[in-house]
XYZ file of C-alpha atoms in Angstrom:
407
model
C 0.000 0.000 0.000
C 1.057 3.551 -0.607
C 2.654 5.201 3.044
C 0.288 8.507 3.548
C 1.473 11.467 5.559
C 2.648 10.816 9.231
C -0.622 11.076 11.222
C 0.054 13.580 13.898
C 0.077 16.222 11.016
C -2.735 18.487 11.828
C -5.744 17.949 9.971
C -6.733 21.490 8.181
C -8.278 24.437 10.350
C -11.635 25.315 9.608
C -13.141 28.684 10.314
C -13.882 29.959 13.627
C -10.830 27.931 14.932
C -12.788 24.367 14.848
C -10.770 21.722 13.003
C -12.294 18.942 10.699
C -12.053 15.368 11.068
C -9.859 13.495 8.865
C -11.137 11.418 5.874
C -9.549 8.307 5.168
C -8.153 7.958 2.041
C -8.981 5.086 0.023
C -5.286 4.147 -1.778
C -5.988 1.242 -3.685
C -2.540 -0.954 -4.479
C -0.832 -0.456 -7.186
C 1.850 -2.689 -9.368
C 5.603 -1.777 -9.171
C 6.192 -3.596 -12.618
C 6.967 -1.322 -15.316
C 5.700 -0.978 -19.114
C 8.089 -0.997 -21.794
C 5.734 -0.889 -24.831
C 4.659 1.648 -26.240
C 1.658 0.710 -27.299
C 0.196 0.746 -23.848
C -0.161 4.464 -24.107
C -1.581 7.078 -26.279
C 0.444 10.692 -26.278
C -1.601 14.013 -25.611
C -0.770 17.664 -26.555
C 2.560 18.795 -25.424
C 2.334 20.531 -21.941
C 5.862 22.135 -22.625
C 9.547 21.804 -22.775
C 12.547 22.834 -20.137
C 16.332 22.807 -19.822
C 18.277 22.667 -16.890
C 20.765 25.119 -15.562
C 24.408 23.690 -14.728
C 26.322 25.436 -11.955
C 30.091 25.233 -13.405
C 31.689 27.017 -10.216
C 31.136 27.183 -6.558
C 32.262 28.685 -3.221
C 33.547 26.195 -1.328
C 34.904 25.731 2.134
C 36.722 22.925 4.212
C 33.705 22.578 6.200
C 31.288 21.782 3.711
C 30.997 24.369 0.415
C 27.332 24.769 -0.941
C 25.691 22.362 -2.431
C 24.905 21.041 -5.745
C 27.598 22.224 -8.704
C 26.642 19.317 -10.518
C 22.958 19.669 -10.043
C 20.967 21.266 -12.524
C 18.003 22.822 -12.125
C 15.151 23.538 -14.333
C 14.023 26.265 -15.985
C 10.497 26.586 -14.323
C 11.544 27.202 -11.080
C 9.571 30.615 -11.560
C 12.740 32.528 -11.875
C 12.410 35.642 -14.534
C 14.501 35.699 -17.714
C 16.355 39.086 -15.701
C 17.066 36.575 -13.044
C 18.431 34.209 -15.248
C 20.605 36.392 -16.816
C 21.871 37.245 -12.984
C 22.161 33.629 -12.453
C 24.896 33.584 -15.442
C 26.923 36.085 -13.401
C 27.698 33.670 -11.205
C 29.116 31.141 -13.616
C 25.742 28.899 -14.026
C 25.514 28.334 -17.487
C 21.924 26.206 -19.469
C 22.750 22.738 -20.121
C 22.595 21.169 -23.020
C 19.407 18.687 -22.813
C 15.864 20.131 -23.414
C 13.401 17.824 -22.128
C 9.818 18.077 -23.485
C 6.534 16.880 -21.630
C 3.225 15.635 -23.244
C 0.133 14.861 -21.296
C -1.321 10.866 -22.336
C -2.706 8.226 -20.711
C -2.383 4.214 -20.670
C -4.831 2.820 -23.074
C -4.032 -1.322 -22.473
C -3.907 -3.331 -19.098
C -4.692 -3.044 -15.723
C -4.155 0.651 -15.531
C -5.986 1.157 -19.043
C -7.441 4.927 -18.808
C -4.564 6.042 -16.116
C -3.915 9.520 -16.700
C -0.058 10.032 -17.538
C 2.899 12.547 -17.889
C 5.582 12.078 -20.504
C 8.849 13.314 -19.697
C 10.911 12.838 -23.278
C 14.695 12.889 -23.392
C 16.090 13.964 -26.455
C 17.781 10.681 -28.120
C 21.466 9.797 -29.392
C 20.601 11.741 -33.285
C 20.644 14.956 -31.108
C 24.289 13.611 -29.727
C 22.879 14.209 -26.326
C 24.824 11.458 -24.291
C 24.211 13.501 -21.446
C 20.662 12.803 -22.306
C 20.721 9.386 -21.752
C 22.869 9.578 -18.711
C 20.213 11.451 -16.963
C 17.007 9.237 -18.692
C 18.910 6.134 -17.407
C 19.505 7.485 -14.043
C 16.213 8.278 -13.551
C 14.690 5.291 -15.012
C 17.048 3.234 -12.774
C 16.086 5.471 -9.349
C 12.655 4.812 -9.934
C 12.711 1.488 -10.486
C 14.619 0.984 -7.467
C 12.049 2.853 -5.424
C 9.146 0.909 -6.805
C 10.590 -2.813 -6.757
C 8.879 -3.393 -3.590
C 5.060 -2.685 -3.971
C 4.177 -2.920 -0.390
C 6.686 -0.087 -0.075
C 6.029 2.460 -2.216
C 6.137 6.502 -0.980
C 3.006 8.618 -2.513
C 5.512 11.419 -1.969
C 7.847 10.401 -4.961
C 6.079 10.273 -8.390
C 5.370 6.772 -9.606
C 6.938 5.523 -12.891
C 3.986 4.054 -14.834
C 6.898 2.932 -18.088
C 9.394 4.031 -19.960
C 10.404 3.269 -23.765
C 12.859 4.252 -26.683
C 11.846 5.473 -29.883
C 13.424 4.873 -32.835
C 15.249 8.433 -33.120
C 17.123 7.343 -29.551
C 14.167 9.447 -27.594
C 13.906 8.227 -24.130
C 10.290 8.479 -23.185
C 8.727 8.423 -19.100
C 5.817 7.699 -18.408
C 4.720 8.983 -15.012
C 1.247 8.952 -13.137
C -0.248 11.937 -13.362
C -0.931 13.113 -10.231
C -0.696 16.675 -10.646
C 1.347 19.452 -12.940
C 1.635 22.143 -10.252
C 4.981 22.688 -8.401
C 5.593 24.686 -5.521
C 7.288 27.207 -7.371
C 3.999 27.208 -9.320
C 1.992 27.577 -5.900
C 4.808 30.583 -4.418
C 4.265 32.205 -7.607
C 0.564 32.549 -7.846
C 0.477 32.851 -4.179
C 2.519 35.987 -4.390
C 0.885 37.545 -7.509
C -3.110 36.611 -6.024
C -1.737 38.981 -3.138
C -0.968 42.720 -4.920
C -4.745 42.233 -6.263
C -5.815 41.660 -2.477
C -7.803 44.584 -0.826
C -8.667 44.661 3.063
C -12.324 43.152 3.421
C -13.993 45.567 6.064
C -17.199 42.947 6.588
C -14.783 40.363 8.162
C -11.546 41.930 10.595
C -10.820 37.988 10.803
C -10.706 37.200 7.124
C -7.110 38.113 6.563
C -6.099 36.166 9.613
C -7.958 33.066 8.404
C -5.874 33.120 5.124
C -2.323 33.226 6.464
C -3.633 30.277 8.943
C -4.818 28.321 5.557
C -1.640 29.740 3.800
C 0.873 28.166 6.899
C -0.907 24.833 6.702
C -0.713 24.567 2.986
C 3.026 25.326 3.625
C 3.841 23.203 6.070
C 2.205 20.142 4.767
C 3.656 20.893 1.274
C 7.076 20.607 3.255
C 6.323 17.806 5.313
C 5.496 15.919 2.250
C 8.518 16.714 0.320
C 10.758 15.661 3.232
C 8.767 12.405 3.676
C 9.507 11.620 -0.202
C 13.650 13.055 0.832
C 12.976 10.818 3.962
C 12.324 7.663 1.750
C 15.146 7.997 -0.422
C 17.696 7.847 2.069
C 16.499 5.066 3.974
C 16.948 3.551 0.704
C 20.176 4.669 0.010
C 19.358 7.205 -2.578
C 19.836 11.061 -2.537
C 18.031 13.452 -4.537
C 20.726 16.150 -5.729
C 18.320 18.714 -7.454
C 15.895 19.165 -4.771
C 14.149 22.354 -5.440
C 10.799 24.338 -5.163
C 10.292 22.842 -9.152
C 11.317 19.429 -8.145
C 8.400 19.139 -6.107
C 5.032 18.400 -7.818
C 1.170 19.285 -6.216
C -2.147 17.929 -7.368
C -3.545 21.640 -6.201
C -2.398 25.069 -5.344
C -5.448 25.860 -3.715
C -4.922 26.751 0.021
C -8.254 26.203 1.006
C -7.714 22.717 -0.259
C -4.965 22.261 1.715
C -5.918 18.989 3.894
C -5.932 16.834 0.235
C -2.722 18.289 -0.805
C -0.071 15.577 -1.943
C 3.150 16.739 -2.357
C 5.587 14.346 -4.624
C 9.480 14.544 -5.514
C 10.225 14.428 -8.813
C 13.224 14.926 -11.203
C 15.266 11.860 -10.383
C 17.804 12.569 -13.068
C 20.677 13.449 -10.769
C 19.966 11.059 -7.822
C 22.972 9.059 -6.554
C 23.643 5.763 -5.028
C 24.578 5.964 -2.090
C 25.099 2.439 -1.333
C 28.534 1.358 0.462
C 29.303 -0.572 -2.845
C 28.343 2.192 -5.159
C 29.780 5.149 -3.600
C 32.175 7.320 -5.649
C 30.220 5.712 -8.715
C 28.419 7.228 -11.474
C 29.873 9.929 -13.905
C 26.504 12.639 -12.291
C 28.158 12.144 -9.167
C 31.486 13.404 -10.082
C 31.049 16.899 -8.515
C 29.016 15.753 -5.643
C 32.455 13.253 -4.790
C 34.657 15.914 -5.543
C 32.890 19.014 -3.526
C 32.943 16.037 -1.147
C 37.142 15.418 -0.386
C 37.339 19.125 -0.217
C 35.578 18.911 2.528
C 37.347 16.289 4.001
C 35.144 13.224 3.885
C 37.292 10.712 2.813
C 35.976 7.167 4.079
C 33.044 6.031 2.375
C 31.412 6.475 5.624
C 32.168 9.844 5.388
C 30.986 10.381 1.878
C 27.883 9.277 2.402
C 27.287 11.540 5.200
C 28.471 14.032 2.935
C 26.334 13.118 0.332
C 23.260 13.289 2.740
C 24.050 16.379 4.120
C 23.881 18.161 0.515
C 20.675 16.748 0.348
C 19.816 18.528 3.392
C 21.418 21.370 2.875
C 19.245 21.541 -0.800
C 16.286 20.998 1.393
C 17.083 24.173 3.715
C 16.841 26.141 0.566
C 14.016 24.853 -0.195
C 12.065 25.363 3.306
C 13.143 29.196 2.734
C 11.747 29.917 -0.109
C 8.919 28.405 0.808
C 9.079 30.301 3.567
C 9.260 33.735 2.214
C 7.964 33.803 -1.950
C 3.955 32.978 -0.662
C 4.199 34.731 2.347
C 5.397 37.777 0.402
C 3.694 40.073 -2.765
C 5.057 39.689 -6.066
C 8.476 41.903 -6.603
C 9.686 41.714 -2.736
C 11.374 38.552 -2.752
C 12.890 36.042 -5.468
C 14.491 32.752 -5.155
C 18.098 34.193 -5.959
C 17.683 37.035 -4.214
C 16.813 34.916 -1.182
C 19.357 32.530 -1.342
C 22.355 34.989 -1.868
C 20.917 37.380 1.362
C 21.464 33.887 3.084
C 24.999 32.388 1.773
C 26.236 36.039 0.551
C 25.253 38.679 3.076
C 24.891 36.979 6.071
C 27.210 33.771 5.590
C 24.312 31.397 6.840
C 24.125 33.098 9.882
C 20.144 32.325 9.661
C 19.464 34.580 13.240
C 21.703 37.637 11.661
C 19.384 37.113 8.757
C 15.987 37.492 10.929
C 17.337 40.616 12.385
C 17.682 42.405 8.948
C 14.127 40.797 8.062
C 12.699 42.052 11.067
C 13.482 45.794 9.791
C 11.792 45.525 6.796
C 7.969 45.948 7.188
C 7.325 43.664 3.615
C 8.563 40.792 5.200
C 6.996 40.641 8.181
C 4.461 37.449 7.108
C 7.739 35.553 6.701
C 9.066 36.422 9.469
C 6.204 35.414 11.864
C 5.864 31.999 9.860
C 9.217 31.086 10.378
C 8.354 32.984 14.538
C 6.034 29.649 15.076
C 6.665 28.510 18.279
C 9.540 30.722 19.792
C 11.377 30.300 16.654
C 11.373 27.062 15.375
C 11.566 27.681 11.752
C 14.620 29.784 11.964
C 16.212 27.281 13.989
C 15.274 24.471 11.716
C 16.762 26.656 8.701
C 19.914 27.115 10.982
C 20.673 23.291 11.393
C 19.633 22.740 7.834
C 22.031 25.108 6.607
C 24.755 24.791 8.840
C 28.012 25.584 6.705
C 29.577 22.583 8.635
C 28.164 19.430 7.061
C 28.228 17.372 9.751
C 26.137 19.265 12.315
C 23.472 19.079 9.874
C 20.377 17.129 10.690
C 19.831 14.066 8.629
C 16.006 13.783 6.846
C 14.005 11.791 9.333
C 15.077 14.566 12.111
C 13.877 17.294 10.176
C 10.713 15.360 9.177
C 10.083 15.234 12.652
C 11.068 18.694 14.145
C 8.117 20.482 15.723
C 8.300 23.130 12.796
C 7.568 20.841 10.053
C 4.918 18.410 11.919
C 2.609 20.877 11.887
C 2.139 20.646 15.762
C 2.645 24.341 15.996
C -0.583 25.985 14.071
């Protein structure tokens, strides 16, 4: 059976401060087998096409760098072409493979009329070898993850198939259980506020949206770090965790208590395995940014290795943190991170002080304020520049920020 979300996460506030009873949800079982024909399925229109963005240089340090100068992110992370063009300041340079997504749906089989999501590498007539690197790896990651279908994690996307055309085109089929991401959700979130006007019938109404607005939040987190959670007990990391690398079936808040939040893009996830470690030519950078720091043993390594994951996942928490809680135009992703690594040098309580000054950020500031502080000392431990004080996943999982137990 699928694992649902830990069950002391607060069911969803109603108004007037009563809370609802939860639903059970019915999660029929599901096979882990994959399908490798093509005829099973019938492509849809095409839903779009990305690339990723390849960070060529980093800062590091002996203690642990920043994360990631392998990883590359995609282009719908809701950044502006003005902040790409920033980006490329600091030596990230686009990547070579475009991938292209169709909507479709299985049309033979068990799952016959399964809505799907095709994710289509470009194949070896484009030369992109990188291509099939990344289509392998992901193909592979999944497969790993499903082999056992009495443990399978809703909060990683489930591989329906995958196939090859005949121009090399590597073609995955996902379940499609939603095309939002969260930096979908921050972005709308942010825009739907500079239309917002005071409503003078109801003193409470704002009030009752920032509580939906935290829950949505923190249960879009607490899923993500239950799929991050899964991985690593199954020797896998991520590598590209981001606010696009995590997939919703809604953005509405008020439909926050059926929200599912699911990792996706595998394409850079690592083994992690005692007998696979320093394996893998997308692990390169993650191994190298790795002896800098000083981890030399493989059990070192893989603490390394699960401590960028971490790490990846503190960015993540603060821009979810800030970009919904914030209107359109005050905050951005890059901005956010540098005021972080740049300004303040991950000191995350110097960083509250400055936010505390400025009057547009006061939203985030009282989200992360929950309980005397907890978010900003989750961020802290999360981002410590010193990769081995970090937390690992099932610690942050269950910190009192992320469980919800605070609202």
């Amino acid at each position: 059976m699928l694992k649902a979300l830990p069950a002391r996460f607060l069911v969803s506030p109603e108004p007037g401060g009563r809370r609802r009873s939860p639903r059970p949800r019915s999660l029929r079982p599901i096979s882990a087998a994959l399908m490798t024909n093509p005829a099973y399925f019938e492509v849809g229109r095409l839903l779009g096409s990305y690339g990723f963005m390849n960070i060529t240089s980093y800062s590091s340090s002996q203690s642990g760098g920043f994360p990631n100068d392998a990883v590359n992110q995609d282009l719908s992370l809701g950044y502006s072409p003005e902040e790409i063009e920033r980006l490329r300041v600091q030596d990230v340079g686009e990547g070579q493979v475009k991938i292209r997504l169709y909507e479709g749906r299985v049309v033979q089989g068990p799952l016959k009329g399964t809505q799907t999501v095709f994710k289509v590498y470009p194949g070896a007539i484009a030369g992109a070898s990188e291509a099939n690197l990344m289509a392998l790896n992901e193909l592979r990651t999944h497969a790993f993850l499903q082999s056992d279908a009495r443990d399978i994690c809703e909060n990683i996307q489930f591989l329906l198939g995958a196939f090859e055309t005949a121009t090399g085109e590597q073609w995955l089929a996902f379940r499609d259980d939603g095309r939002y991401s969260a930096a979908d959700y921050a972005k709308i979130t942010s825009e739907r506020q500079l239309k917002e006007r005071p409503n003078f019938w109801n003193p409470y109404d704002r009030a009752y949206k920032l509580e939906l607005r935290k829950y949505f939040v923190l249960r879009l987190l607490n899923g993500a770090m239950c799929g991050l959670v899964h991985m690593h007990n199954h020797d896998r990391l991520h590598q590209s965790l981001g606010p696009s690398s995590v997939v919703l079936n809604t953005v509405a808040e008020k439909n926050g208590y059926y929200l599912l939040p699911q990792l996706r893009d595998l394409a850079f996830s690592v083994d992690i395995g005692y007998s696979s470690m320093g394996v893998g030519a997308l692990s390169d950078g993650l191994w190298r940014r790795a002896s800098a720091a000083g981890a030399s043993t493989p059990l070192e390594k893989r603490a390394f290795g699960v401590a960028d994951d971490i790490y990846g996942a503190g960015l993540l928490i603060a821009y979810m943190a800030f970009i919904p809680f914030c209107k359109a135009g005050i905050m951005d992703g890059i901005s956010l991170q540098r005021l972080l690594e740049n300004t303040f040098r991950l000191d995350i309580y110097a960083a509250r002080e400055y936010c505390l000054e400025d009057d547009k950020l006061s939203e985030a500031v009282n989200f992360l304020d929950l309980g005397d502080g907890a978010g900003w000392e989750l961020l802290q431990a999360m981002l410590n520049p010193d990769y081995r004080k970090r937390p690992i996943a099932e610690a942050v999982l269950n910190h009192r920020f992320i469980t919800g137990a605070l609202l």
